[in-house]
Coordinates of C-alpha atoms in Angstrom, one line a residue:
M7 CA -24.5 14.6 22.0
A8 CA -25.2 10.8 21.7
E9 CA -22.4 8.6 20.5
E10 CA -24.4 7.4 17.4
S11 CA -25.1 11.0 16.5
V12 CA -21.4 11.8 16.7
F13 CA -20.5 9.1 14.2
I14 CA -23.2 10.2 11.8
L15 CA -21.8 13.7 12.1
L16 CA -18.3 12.4 11.5
F17 CA -19.4 10.8 8.2
V18 CA -21.2 14.0 7.1
V19 CA -17.9 15.9 7.7
A20 CA -15.9 13.2 5.9
S21 CA -18.2 13.4 2.9
A22 CA -17.8 17.2 2.7
V23 CA -14.1 16.9 3.1
A24 CA -13.9 14.3 0.3
I25 CA -15.7 16.6 -2.1
L26 CA -13.5 19.6 -1.1
A27 CA -10.3 17.6 -1.3
R28 CA -11.1 16.5 -4.8
R29 CA -11.7 20.0 -5.9
L30 CA -8.6 21.4 -4.2
R31 CA -6.5 18.4 -5.4
I32 CA -5.0 17.7 -2.0
P33 CA -4.6 14.2 -0.4
Y34 CA -7.9 13.3 1.2
T35 CA -6.4 12.0 4.4
V36 CA -4.4 15.1 4.9
A37 CA -7.6 17.2 4.5
L38 CA -9.3 15.0 7.1
V39 CA -6.5 15.6 9.6
L40 CA -6.7 19.4 9.1
T41 CA -10.4 19.3 9.4
G42 CA -10.3 17.3 12.6
L43 CA -7.6 19.6 14.0
L44 CA -9.8 22.7 13.3
L45 CA -13.0 21.1 14.7
G46 CA -11.1 19.9 17.8
T47 CA -9.5 23.3 18.4
A48 CA -12.9 25.0 18.0
H49 CA -14.5 22.4 20.3
A50 CA -17.3 22.0 17.7
F51 CA -18.4 18.7 19.3
E52 CA -17.0 15.9 21.5
A53 CA -15.6 13.2 19.3
P54 CA -14.8 9.6 20.5
H55 CA -11.1 9.1 21.5
L56 CA -8.8 7.2 19.2
T57 CA -8.2 4.3 21.6
K58 CA -6.3 1.0 21.1
Q59 CA -9.6 -0.9 21.4
L60 CA -11.2 1.2 18.6
L61 CA -8.2 0.9 16.3
F62 CA -7.4 -2.8 16.9
T63 CA -11.0 -4.1 17.1
V64 CA -12.7 -2.0 14.4
C65 CA -10.3 -0.1 12.1
L66 CA -7.0 -1.9 11.7
P67 CA -8.3 -5.4 10.5
G68 CA -10.6 -3.8 7.9
L69 CA -7.9 -1.5 6.5
L70 CA -5.2 -4.2 6.4
F71 CA -7.6 -6.8 4.8
E72 CA -8.7 -4.4 2.1
A73 CA -5.2 -3.5 1.1
A74 CA -4.1 -7.1 1.1
F75 CA -7.2 -8.3 -0.8
H76 CA -6.5 -5.9 -3.7
M77 CA -2.7 -6.6 -3.9
E78 CA -1.7 -9.1 -6.5
F79 CA 0.5 -11.8 -4.9
S80 CA 2.6 -12.1 -8.0
Q81 CA 3.6 -8.4 -7.7
F82 CA 4.2 -8.7 -4.0
W83 CA 6.4 -11.8 -4.6
R84 CA 8.4 -10.1 -7.3
N85 CA 9.3 -7.4 -4.8
R86 CA 9.7 -9.7 -1.8
M87 CA 13.3 -8.9 -1.0
A88 CA 12.7 -5.1 -1.0
T89 CA 9.4 -5.3 0.8
L90 CA 10.5 -7.7 3.5
G91 CA 13.9 -5.9 3.8
L92 CA 12.1 -2.6 4.5
A93 CA 9.4 -4.1 6.7
V94 CA 11.4 -6.4 9.0
P95 CA 15.1 -5.6 9.4
G96 CA 14.4 -2.1 8.0
V97 CA 12.0 -1.4 10.9
A98 CA 14.4 -2.7 13.5
A99 CA 17.2 -0.6 12.0
A100 CA 15.1 2.5 11.8
L101 CA 14.1 2.0 15.5
A102 CA 17.8 1.8 16.6
L103 CA 18.9 4.6 14.3
T104 CA 16.1 6.9 15.5
A105 CA 17.1 6.3 19.1
G106 CA 20.8 6.7 18.4
L107 CA 20.2 10.1 16.7
L108 CA 17.5 11.3 19.1
A109 CA 19.2 10.7 22.5
P110 CA 22.1 13.1 21.9
L111 CA 19.8 15.6 20.2
I112 CA 17.5 15.8 23.3
A113 CA 20.6 16.0 25.6
S114 CA 22.1 18.8 23.6
L115 CA 18.9 20.8 23.6
D116 CA 18.6 20.2 27.4
I117 CA 14.8 19.5 26.9
A118 CA 14.5 16.8 29.5
G119 CA 17.1 15.9 32.0
G120 CA 17.6 12.2 32.4
F121 CA 16.1 11.4 29.0
A122 CA 18.2 8.3 28.2
W123 CA 18.8 5.7 25.5
R124 CA 15.9 3.4 26.7
H125 CA 13.4 6.3 26.4
A126 CA 14.6 7.1 22.9
L127 CA 14.3 3.4 22.0
V128 CA 10.6 3.5 23.0
L129 CA 10.0 6.6 20.9
G130 CA 11.8 4.9 18.0
A131 CA 9.5 1.9 18.4
L132 CA 6.4 4.1 18.5
L133 CA 7.4 5.8 15.2
S134 CA 8.8 2.8 13.4
A135 CA 5.7 1.9 11.4
T136 CA 4.8 3.9 8.3
D137 CA 1.2 4.8 7.1
P138 CA 1.5 5.9 3.5
I139 CA -2.2 5.8 2.6
A140 CA -2.3 9.4 1.3
V141 CA 0.9 8.8 -0.7
V142 CA -0.2 5.6 -2.3
G143 CA -3.5 7.3 -3.4
L144 CA -1.5 10.2 -4.8
L145 CA 0.8 7.9 -6.7
N146 CA -2.2 6.2 -8.4
T147 CA -3.8 9.5 -9.2
L148 CA -0.6 11.0 -10.7
G149 CA 0.4 8.0 -12.7
A150 CA 3.7 7.2 -10.9
P151 CA 5.5 3.9 -11.7
R152 CA 3.3 1.1 -10.5
R153 CA 6.1 -0.7 -8.6
L154 CA 6.8 2.3 -6.5
G155 CA 3.3 2.2 -5.0
I156 CA 3.6 -1.6 -4.5
L157 CA 6.8 -1.1 -2.5
L158 CA 5.2 1.5 -0.3
E159 CA 2.0 -0.4 0.3
G160 CA 3.7 -3.8 0.7
E161 CA 6.0 -2.4 3.3
S162 CA 3.2 -0.7 5.2
L163 CA 1.2 -4.0 5.2
L164 CA 3.9 -5.8 7.0
N165 CA 5.7 -3.2 9.1
D166 CA 2.7 -2.7 11.4
G167 CA 3.1 -6.2 12.7
T168 CA 6.9 -5.8 13.1
A169 CA 6.4 -2.4 14.9
I170 CA 3.9 -3.8 17.4
V171 CA 6.0 -6.8 18.3
L172 CA 9.2 -4.6 18.7
F173 CA 7.3 -2.0 20.7
S174 CA 6.2 -4.7 23.2
L175 CA 9.8 -6.0 23.5
V176 CA 11.3 -2.5 23.9
L177 CA 8.6 -1.4 26.4
T178 CA 9.3 -4.5 28.5
A179 CA 13.0 -3.6 28.7
G180 CA 12.2 0.0 29.3
L181 CA 10.1 -0.9 32.3
G182 CA 13.0 -2.8 33.8
G183 CA 11.8 -6.2 32.9
A184 CA 14.1 -9.2 32.6
A185 CA 16.7 -8.6 29.9
L186 CA 16.3 -10.8 26.8
S187 CA 19.1 -12.1 24.7
A188 CA 19.3 -11.5 21.0
R189 CA 18.4 -15.2 20.4
E190 CA 15.3 -14.9 22.7
L191 CA 14.2 -11.7 21.0
A192 CA 14.6 -13.3 17.5
V193 CA 12.7 -16.5 18.6
G194 CA 9.9 -14.4 20.1
F195 CA 9.6 -12.3 17.0
V196 CA 9.6 -15.2 14.6
G197 CA 7.2 -17.1 16.7
A198 CA 4.7 -14.2 16.8
V199 CA 5.0 -13.6 13.1
G200 CA 5.0 -17.3 12.2
V201 CA 1.9 -18.2 14.2
G202 CA 0.2 -15.1 12.8
M203 CA 0.9 -16.3 9.3
L204 CA -0.5 -19.8 10.1
V205 CA -3.6 -18.4 11.6
G206 CA -4.3 -16.0 8.7
G207 CA -3.4 -18.6 6.1
A208 CA -5.9 -21.1 7.7
A209 CA -8.6 -18.5 7.9
G210 CA -8.1 -17.4 4.3
L211 CA -8.0 -20.9 3.0
A212 CA -11.1 -22.0 4.9
V213 CA -13.1 -19.0 3.7
S214 CA -11.9 -19.5 0.1
E215 CA -12.9 -23.2 0.2
V216 CA -16.4 -22.3 1.4
M217 CA -16.7 -19.6 -1.2
K218 CA -16.1 -22.2 -3.9
R219 CA -19.3 -23.9 -2.9
V220 CA -21.6 -20.9 -2.7
D221 CA -22.6 -18.3 -5.2
D222 CA -24.2 -15.5 -3.2
P223 CA -22.5 -12.1 -3.0
M224 CA -24.0 -11.3 0.4
I225 CA -22.7 -14.6 1.9
E226 CA -19.3 -14.2 0.3
I227 CA -18.9 -10.6 1.6
T228 CA -19.8 -11.9 5.1
L229 CA -17.2 -14.6 4.8
T230 CA -14.5 -12.2 3.8
T231 CA -15.5 -10.1 6.8
V232 CA -15.1 -13.1 9.0
A233 CA -11.7 -13.8 7.6
A234 CA -10.5 -10.2 8.2
Y235 CA -11.7 -9.8 11.8
G236 CA -11.6 -13.5 12.8
A237 CA -8.0 -13.9 11.8
F238 CA -7.0 -10.8 13.7
V239 CA -8.9 -11.8 16.9
A240 CA -7.7 -15.4 16.8
A241 CA -4.0 -14.5 16.4
E242 CA -4.2 -11.9 19.2
H243 CA -5.8 -14.5 21.4
L244 CA -2.8 -16.7 20.7
H245 CA -0.4 -13.8 21.6
S246 CA 0.9 -13.6 18.1
S247 CA 0.6 -10.9 15.4
G248 CA -3.0 -10.1 14.4
V249 CA -1.7 -7.8 11.7
I250 CA 0.3 -10.5 10.0
A251 CA -2.7 -12.9 10.3
T252 CA -5.1 -10.4 8.7
V253 CA -2.7 -9.6 5.9
S254 CA -2.2 -13.3 5.2
A255 CA -5.9 -13.9 5.1
G256 CA -6.4 -10.9 2.8
L257 CA -3.7 -12.1 0.3
L258 CA -5.2 -15.6 0.2
C259 CA -8.8 -14.4 -0.2
G260 CA -7.9 -11.9 -2.9
N261 CA -5.5 -14.1 -4.9
Y262 CA -7.0 -17.5 -4.4
G263 CA -10.5 -17.3 -3.1
A264 CA -11.6 -14.5 -5.4
R265 CA -10.1 -16.4 -8.4
V266 CA -11.6 -19.9 -7.7
G267 CA -14.6 -19.1 -5.7
M268 CA -16.2 -15.8 -6.9
S269 CA -18.2 -15.1 -10.0
P270 CA -17.4 -11.8 -11.8
S271 CA -20.4 -10.1 -10.4
T272 CA -19.7 -11.3 -6.9
R273 CA -16.1 -10.1 -7.1
V274 CA -17.3 -6.7 -8.2
A275 CA -19.7 -6.6 -5.2
V276 CA -17.0 -7.8 -2.7
E277 CA -14.4 -5.3 -4.0
T278 CA -16.9 -2.5 -3.9
F279 CA -17.8 -3.4 -0.3
W280 CA -14.2 -3.4 0.9
E281 CA -13.4 -0.2 -1.0
Y282 CA -16.2 1.5 0.9
V283 CA -15.1 -0.1 4.2
A284 CA -11.6 1.3 3.7
F285 CA -13.0 4.7 2.8
A286 CA -15.2 4.8 5.9
L287 CA -12.5 3.5 8.3
N288 CA -9.9 5.9 7.0
S289 CA -12.3 8.8 7.3
V290 CA -13.0 8.0 10.9
V291 CA -9.3 7.4 11.8
F292 CA -7.8 10.5 10.2
L293 CA -10.6 12.7 11.5
L294 CA -10.0 11.4 15.0
I295 CA -6.2 12.0 14.6
G296 CA -7.0 15.6 14.1
F297 CA -9.3 15.7 17.2
E298 CA -6.6 14.0 19.4
I299 CA -3.9 16.6 18.6
H300 CA -3.8 19.7 20.8
I301 CA -1.8 22.5 19.1
E302 CA -1.1 24.2 22.5
A303 CA 0.7 21.1 23.8
L304 CA 2.7 20.7 20.6
A305 CA 3.7 24.4 20.5
E306 CA 5.2 24.1 24.0
S307 CA 7.3 21.1 23.0
W308 CA 8.3 22.3 19.5
Q309 CA 12.0 21.7 20.0
A310 CA 11.5 18.1 21.1
I311 CA 9.1 17.4 18.2
G312 CA 11.6 19.0 15.8
A313 CA 14.4 16.8 17.1
A314 CA 12.2 13.7 16.9
Y315 CA 11.0 14.4 13.4
L316 CA 14.6 15.1 12.2
A317 CA 15.8 11.8 13.8
V318 CA 12.9 9.8 12.2
L319 CA 13.5 11.3 8.8
L320 CA 17.2 10.8 8.8
A321 CA 16.8 7.2 10.1
R322 CA 14.3 6.5 7.3
G323 CA 16.7 7.9 4.7
M324 CA 19.6 5.8 6.0
V325 CA 17.5 2.6 6.0
I326 CA 16.2 3.2 2.4
A327 CA 19.8 3.9 1.3
A328 CA 21.1 0.7 2.9
V329 CA 18.3 -1.5 1.4
S330 CA 18.7 0.1 -2.0
G331 CA 22.4 -0.5 -1.9
L332 CA 22.0 -4.1 -0.9
L333 CA 19.5 -4.6 -3.8
R334 CA 21.6 -2.9 -6.4
L335 CA 23.0 -6.1 -7.8
T336 CA 19.7 -8.0 -7.8
R337 CA 16.6 -7.9 -10.0
E338 CA 14.8 -5.8 -7.4
R339 CA 17.1 -2.9 -7.5
I340 CA 15.6 0.5 -6.6
P341 CA 16.3 3.5 -8.8
R342 CA 18.0 6.4 -7.0
A343 CA 15.0 8.8 -7.6
W344 CA 12.7 6.2 -6.0
S345 CA 14.9 6.1 -2.8
V346 CA 14.1 9.8 -2.3
A347 CA 10.3 9.2 -2.9
L348 CA 10.3 6.2 -0.5
T349 CA 12.1 8.2 2.2
W350 CA 9.7 11.1 1.9
G351 CA 6.7 8.8 1.5
G352 CA 7.2 7.2 4.9
L353 CA 4.4 9.1 6.7
R354 CA 3.4 8.2 10.3
G355 CA -0.2 7.7 11.3
A356 CA -2.8 6.4 13.8
L357 CA -0.9 3.3 14.9
S358 CA 2.0 5.4 16.3
M359 CA -0.5 7.6 18.2
V360 CA -2.5 4.6 19.7
L361 CA 0.7 2.8 20.8
A362 CA 1.8 6.1 22.5
L363 CA -1.5 6.4 24.3
S364 CA -1.1 2.8 25.5
L365 CA 2.1 3.6 27.4
P366 CA 1.7 2.7 31.1
R367 CA 1.1 5.7 33.4
E368 CA 4.2 5.0 35.4
F369 CA 6.5 5.0 32.4
P370 CA 9.1 7.9 32.6
Y371 CA 8.5 10.9 30.3
R372 CA 5.2 9.4 29.2
D373 CA 3.6 12.8 28.5
L374 CA 6.6 14.0 26.6
L375 CA 6.8 10.8 24.4
I376 CA 3.0 11.1 23.6
T377 CA 3.5 14.8 22.6
M378 CA 6.5 14.0 20.5
T379 CA 4.7 11.1 18.8
F380 CA 1.6 13.2 18.0
G381 CA 3.8 16.1 16.8
V382 CA 5.8 13.8 14.4
V383 CA 2.6 12.3 13.0
L384 CA 1.1 15.7 12.4
V385 CA 4.3 17.1 10.8
S386 CA 4.8 14.1 8.6
L387 CA 1.2 14.1 7.4
L388 CA 1.1 17.8 6.6
V389 CA 4.6 18.5 5.4
Q390 CA 5.3 15.3 3.6
G391 CA 1.7 14.6 2.5
L392 CA 1.2 18.1 1.0
T393 CA 4.7 18.2 -0.7
M394 CA 4.7 14.7 -2.2
A395 CA 3.2 15.6 -5.5
P396 CA 5.6 18.5 -6.3
L397 CA 8.5 16.2 -5.2
L398 CA 7.4 13.4 -7.6
R399 CA 7.1 15.9 -10.4
W400 CA 10.6 17.3 -9.6
L401 CA 12.0 13.8 -9.6
G402 CA 10.4 13.1 -13.0
L403 CA 8.4 10.2 -11.7
V404 CA 5.0 11.3 -12.8
R405 CA 3.5 12.6 -16.0
G406 CA 2.1 16.1 -16.0
A407 CA -0.8 15.7 -18.4
E408 CA -3.9 17.3 -16.9
D409 CA -6.3 14.9 -18.6
R410 CA -4.6 11.7 -17.7
A411 CA -7.7 10.4 -15.8
A412 CA -9.8 11.0 -18.9
Y413 CA -7.2 9.2 -21.0
E414 CA -7.3 6.1 -18.7
L415 CA -11.1 6.2 -18.8
H416 CA -11.5 6.4 -22.5
R417 CA -8.8 3.8 -23.2
G418 CA -10.4 1.4 -20.7
Q419 CA -13.8 1.9 -22.5
L420 CA -12.2 1.3 -25.8
L421 CA -10.5 -2.0 -24.7
A422 CA -13.7 -3.2 -23.0
A423 CA -15.8 -2.5 -26.1
R424 CA -13.3 -4.3 -28.4
S425 CA -13.3 -7.3 -26.0
A426 CA -17.1 -7.4 -26.2
L427 CA -16.9 -7.4 -30.0
E428 CA -14.5 -10.4 -29.9
E429 CA -16.9 -12.2 -27.6
L430 CA -19.8 -11.6 -30.0
D431 CA -17.7 -13.2 -32.8
R432 CA -17.1 -16.3 -30.6
I433 CA -20.9 -16.5 -29.8
A434 CA -21.8 -16.2 -33.4
H435 CA -19.3 -19.0 -34.3
A436 CA -20.4 -21.3 -31.5
T437 CA -24.1 -20.9 -31.4
D438 CA -27.1 -20.3 -33.7
A439 CA -28.0 -17.0 -32.2
A440 CA -30.3 -14.8 -34.4
A441 CA -28.3 -12.8 -36.9
D442 CA -30.3 -9.6 -36.4
V443 CA -29.7 -9.7 -32.6
L444 CA -25.9 -10.2 -33.1
D445 CA -25.8 -7.4 -35.7
G446 CA -27.6 -5.0 -33.4
L447 CA -25.2 -5.7 -30.6
R448 CA -22.2 -5.3 -33.0
D449 CA -23.5 -1.9 -34.1
D450 CA -23.9 -0.8 -30.5
Y451 CA -20.3 -1.8 -29.6
R452 CA -18.9 -0.4 -32.8
R453 CA -20.4 3.0 -31.9
R454 CA -18.8 2.7 -28.5
V455 CA -15.5 2.0 -30.0
A456 CA -15.8 5.0 -32.4
A457 CA -16.9 7.3 -29.6
S458 CA -13.9 6.3 -27.4
Q459 CA -11.5 6.7 -30.3
R460 CA -12.9 10.2 -30.9
A461 CA -12.6 11.1 -27.2
L462 CA -9.0 10.0 -27.1
Q463 CA -8.1 12.0 -30.2
A464 CA -9.8 15.1 -28.7
L465 CA -7.6 15.0 -25.6
S466 CA -4.6 17.3 -25.4
L467 CA -2.0 14.6 -24.8
D468 CA 1.8 14.4 -25.2
Q469 CA 1.8 11.9 -28.0
A470 CA 5.3 10.7 -27.2
A471 CA 4.2 9.9 -23.6
V472 CA 1.1 8.1 -24.9
R473 CA 3.2 5.9 -27.2
L474 CA 5.5 5.1 -24.3
E475 CA 2.6 4.1 -22.1
E476 CA 1.0 2.0 -24.9
R477 CA 4.3 0.3 -25.5
A478 CA 4.7 -0.5 -21.8
W479 CA 1.1 -1.8 -21.6
M480 CA 1.6 -4.0 -24.6
R481 CA 4.9 -5.3 -23.2
R482 CA 3.4 -6.1 -19.9
R483 CA 0.5 -8.0 -21.6
L484 CA 3.0 -10.0 -23.8
L485 CA 5.2 -10.8 -20.8
L486 CA 2.1 -12.2 -18.9
V487 CA 1.3 -14.3 -22.0
E488 CA 4.8 -15.6 -22.0
K489 CA 4.6 -16.5 -18.3
H490 CA 1.3 -18.2 -18.8
R491 CA 2.7 -20.3 -21.6
V492 CA 5.8 -21.3 -19.7
L493 CA 3.6 -22.4 -16.8
E494 CA 1.5 -24.5 -19.2
L495 CA 4.6 -26.1 -20.7
G496 CA 5.8 -27.1 -17.2
H497 CA 2.4 -28.4 -16.3
H498 CA 2.2 -30.7 -19.4
G499 CA 5.8 -31.9 -19.0
A500 CA 7.1 -30.2 -22.1
I501 CA 9.9 -28.6 -20.1
D502 CA 11.6 -29.7 -16.9
Q503 CA 11.2 -27.9 -13.6
H504 CA 14.7 -26.4 -13.7
T505 CA 14.2 -25.0 -17.2
G506 CA 10.8 -23.6 -16.3
E507 CA 12.3 -21.8 -13.2
R508 CA 15.0 -20.2 -15.4
L509 CA 12.5 -19.0 -17.9
L510 CA 10.1 -17.7 -15.3
A511 CA 13.0 -15.9 -13.5
D512 CA 13.9 -14.1 -16.8
I513 CA 10.3 -13.1 -17.4
D514 CA 9.9 -11.8 -13.8
S515 CA 13.2 -9.8 -14.2
R516 CA 11.7 -8.1 -17.3
L517 CA 8.4 -7.4 -15.5
L518 CA 10.3 -5.8 -12.7
A519 CA 12.3 -3.7 -15.1
L520 CA 9.0 -2.6 -16.8
E521 CA 7.3 -1.7 -13.5
S522 CA 10.4 0.3 -12.6
G523 CA 9.8 2.5 -15.6
H524 CA 12.1 0.8 -18.1
P525 CA 9.7 -0.1 -21.0
D526 CA 12.3 -1.5 -23.3
A527 CA 13.6 -4.2 -21.0
A528 CA 15.0 -7.0 -23.2
P529 CA 15.3 -10.7 -22.4
A530 CA 18.6 -11.7 -20.8
D531 CA 21.1 -13.6 -22.9
D532 CA 20.9 -16.4 -20.5
A533 CA 17.4 -17.7 -19.8
G534 CA 18.3 -18.0 -16.1
G535 CA 18.1 -14.3 -15.8
A536 CA 20.6 -11.4 -15.8
T537 CA 23.9 -11.9 -14.1
A538 CA 25.2 -9.6 -11.5
A539 CA 27.4 -8.1 -14.2
D540 CA 24.4 -7.5 -16.4
D541 CA 22.6 -5.9 -13.4
R542 CA 25.6 -3.6 -12.8
R543 CA 25.6 -2.5 -16.5
S544 CA 21.9 -1.9 -16.6
A545 CA 21.5 -0.2 -13.3
P546 CA 22.3 3.3 -14.6
A547 CA 19.8 2.8 -17.5
A548 CA 17.1 1.8 -15.0
D549 CA 17.8 4.9 -13.0
Q550 CA 17.6 7.1 -16.1
A551 CA 14.4 5.4 -17.1
S552 CA 12.9 6.1 -13.7
T553 CA 13.1 9.8 -14.3
R554 CA 10.9 9.4 -17.3
G555 CA 8.1 7.8 -15.1

């Protein structure tokens, strides 16, 4: 079958799986892997191989840029210590812990004689990056705390770059290359990440400045595509991190370029384009994951795969526990129930498989490492992906209302219609528009408001949960108004910089508490933010609030 026909067939399969997954209420990416596994086992058709070139040239830049473009930088920055802690030292620690746990496990099972620490380190590097796409989508669908999804997605945006750099360093050592000191390793890592950030920042800023001077959705979509793939290619050409470059470009384009350079209609077009790109690329990647896995090979090495999966899961749990403990006395503390969700949500994906396939032919135990990597990816996607929703409900992190999506839809329609009515009042006050035209439009939007109110009243909702959600929504809106006003006061010189920073720190602290599921977060007594003692006193309350979702 011709290659172009295969890709068309893959998209046909992906569309059917998407419809089926929605009806069965299972994560779409998990359904894709299962479908690819079934089609590959049945030899239904010959699919293209999931190569490093395909992932790095086509898929990874688009997926990373889309996620970064839609992430609000303010939310990312409020969670910077947790996100960076998990994505940089957390990945390095997980790599070392995985190797430390796995080497004796393999030795005790007598699976591979001579399997040493350096081989376990390579496997740890292969499995150090997380791929929580299915989990993040599930969190959004179930209505889990917003900050929990931000932590998972923010970590995954950065840990790909960390994992790739660490894999290269560990592989060099594993092949018997010159030993590098800790200082040389640190300098090499910081250099790769730093240059990647500079390249991505330059690409994102340049594209944003050009978008300010044009107003054409097609051109601006093209410019964002150039930023996504151009930043990745340029950074890789400079032997730095293409992942970090693309993430930096996406954050700049989404938070600066979209705000100053895109009209509302253009932004809708750009966001729709990138949402489709992410859907298409994820469809291809996860289907091909299923095609790459051979059940017979995995069955023969089930002991090694089980040992590797156990080591990876335990290492992930220890890293999450350590980071949570270090953040306990800060504004970014992580509730205990979230630590369990973050541990279980650390799925492995395509990057691990592609890096495994890139191992040199002469590397010892190459076939075993590839089989173990593929097995861990499959087990994490199926076991953790399919059990995440029940776990979140058991932890009390999601609401169980069946018609939550309908509630969100009707509430959004109600708020949009009310905003339109307010805009009509401003138009009537500022212009001499015909009264009959204005009255007709008002009647139309009043009917929409009434219809949305009736639809909301008809839903079978837990009224206590609705009131909590409305309260949290209003608090978030008021806190953002407070923050905007403080920034204005600082800009006009009404308050000095130090005072403004103290006020903003307090507001950010309350926003973090709100995103952690604590809707009644109150201002700190000191405008500089809660003290460590305040944090210690409020930590149990935050943990209890997290169980309410």
